[in-house]
Amino acid sequence: MKTALKIAAGLGAVSALTGLASVAHAQNSASATAVGSATIVQSISISATANLGFGTIVKPTTATSTISVSSTGNSRSISGGNAVGANSAGVTSAAFLVQGEGGSAISVTVPTTFNMTSGANTLVVTTTNTTATGNLSGSIGAQGSFTVGVGGSFPLATNTASGAYSGNLVVTASYN
C-alpha cells in the first residue's frame, strides 16, 4: 500500500505541476487594441497675385541710396544719397495667395534675398514680408485662403549700371 500511496502522491505532484504550467502559459499572452486614424486635407497651393515693383528710379549722383517698397500697400521710399523716384507707376508690393484646407496652420517661406539682373549686372534685394505663419481662412472640409505681402529694398549706388532689372522671387507654402 505504501507503494500505491507513493505513486498516487507522485501523480498528484505531476498533476499540480501540469496545472501550474497551464496557468503560466495563460498569463504569457495578452492583447491590446490601437485605433488607426487619418486626416485627409486638400493640396496646398500658392500663386503670385502681384509682382514686386520698384518703379523707375534716377540713380544718385552722390552717396548710395536705399530704395524700398513696403510689404503692405504700394509705397516706395528712398533714403540716403540723392536718388529720385522718376514716377510711382509700377510701384507694388508682391502678393501671394495660399489656398488649401480651411482652418489649417501654414508656414510661408520668403527668401531673405533674391537677385534682380540686367545683363551682367546684379542688384541684391533684401525682402520684407508681412507674416510667415498663419491659418487658412474657413474650416476643415472647405477651401481656405491666406494672403502674404512681400516688400523689399536694395542699395542704389552712383556707379550702378543703368538698365531694366528683374529677377524671380520664389515663395513657398507648406502645412505645419
mmCIF file of C-alpha atoms in Angstrom, residues 47-53 74 92-97 148 150 169:
data_model
loop_
_atom_site.group_PDB
_atom_site.id
_atom_site.type_symbol
_atom_site.label_atom_id
_atom_site.label_comp_id
_atom_site.label_asym_id
_atom_site.label_seq_id
_atom_site.Cartn_x
_atom_site.Cartn_y
_atom_site.Cartn_z
ATOM 1 C CA SER A 47 0.185 81.756 -56.582
ATOM 2 C CA ALA A 48 1.581 85.224 -57.128
ATOM 3 C CA THR A 49 -1.211 87.776 -57.428
ATOM 4 C CA ALA A 50 1.098 90.828 -57.688
ATOM 5 C CA ASN A 51 4.765 91.314 -58.564
ATOM 6 C CA LEU A 52 7.280 93.327 -56.527
ATOM 7 C CA GLY A 53 7.860 96.540 -58.474
ATOM 8 C CA ASN A 74 2.132 100.108 -52.817
ATOM 9 C CA THR A 92 3.826 97.467 -55.955
ATOM 10 C CA SER A 93 4.473 95.053 -53.163
ATOM 11 C CA ALA A 94 4.386 91.405 -54.172
ATOM 12 C CA ALA A 95 1.338 89.427 -53.048
ATOM 13 C CA PHE A 96 0.911 85.664 -52.792
ATOM 14 C CA LEU A 97 -2.348 83.763 -52.317
ATOM 15 C CA VAL A 148 1.094 87.208 -47.842
ATOM 16 C CA VAL A 150 6.312 90.871 -49.641
ATOM 17 C CA LEU A 169 11.178 85.919 -56.091
#
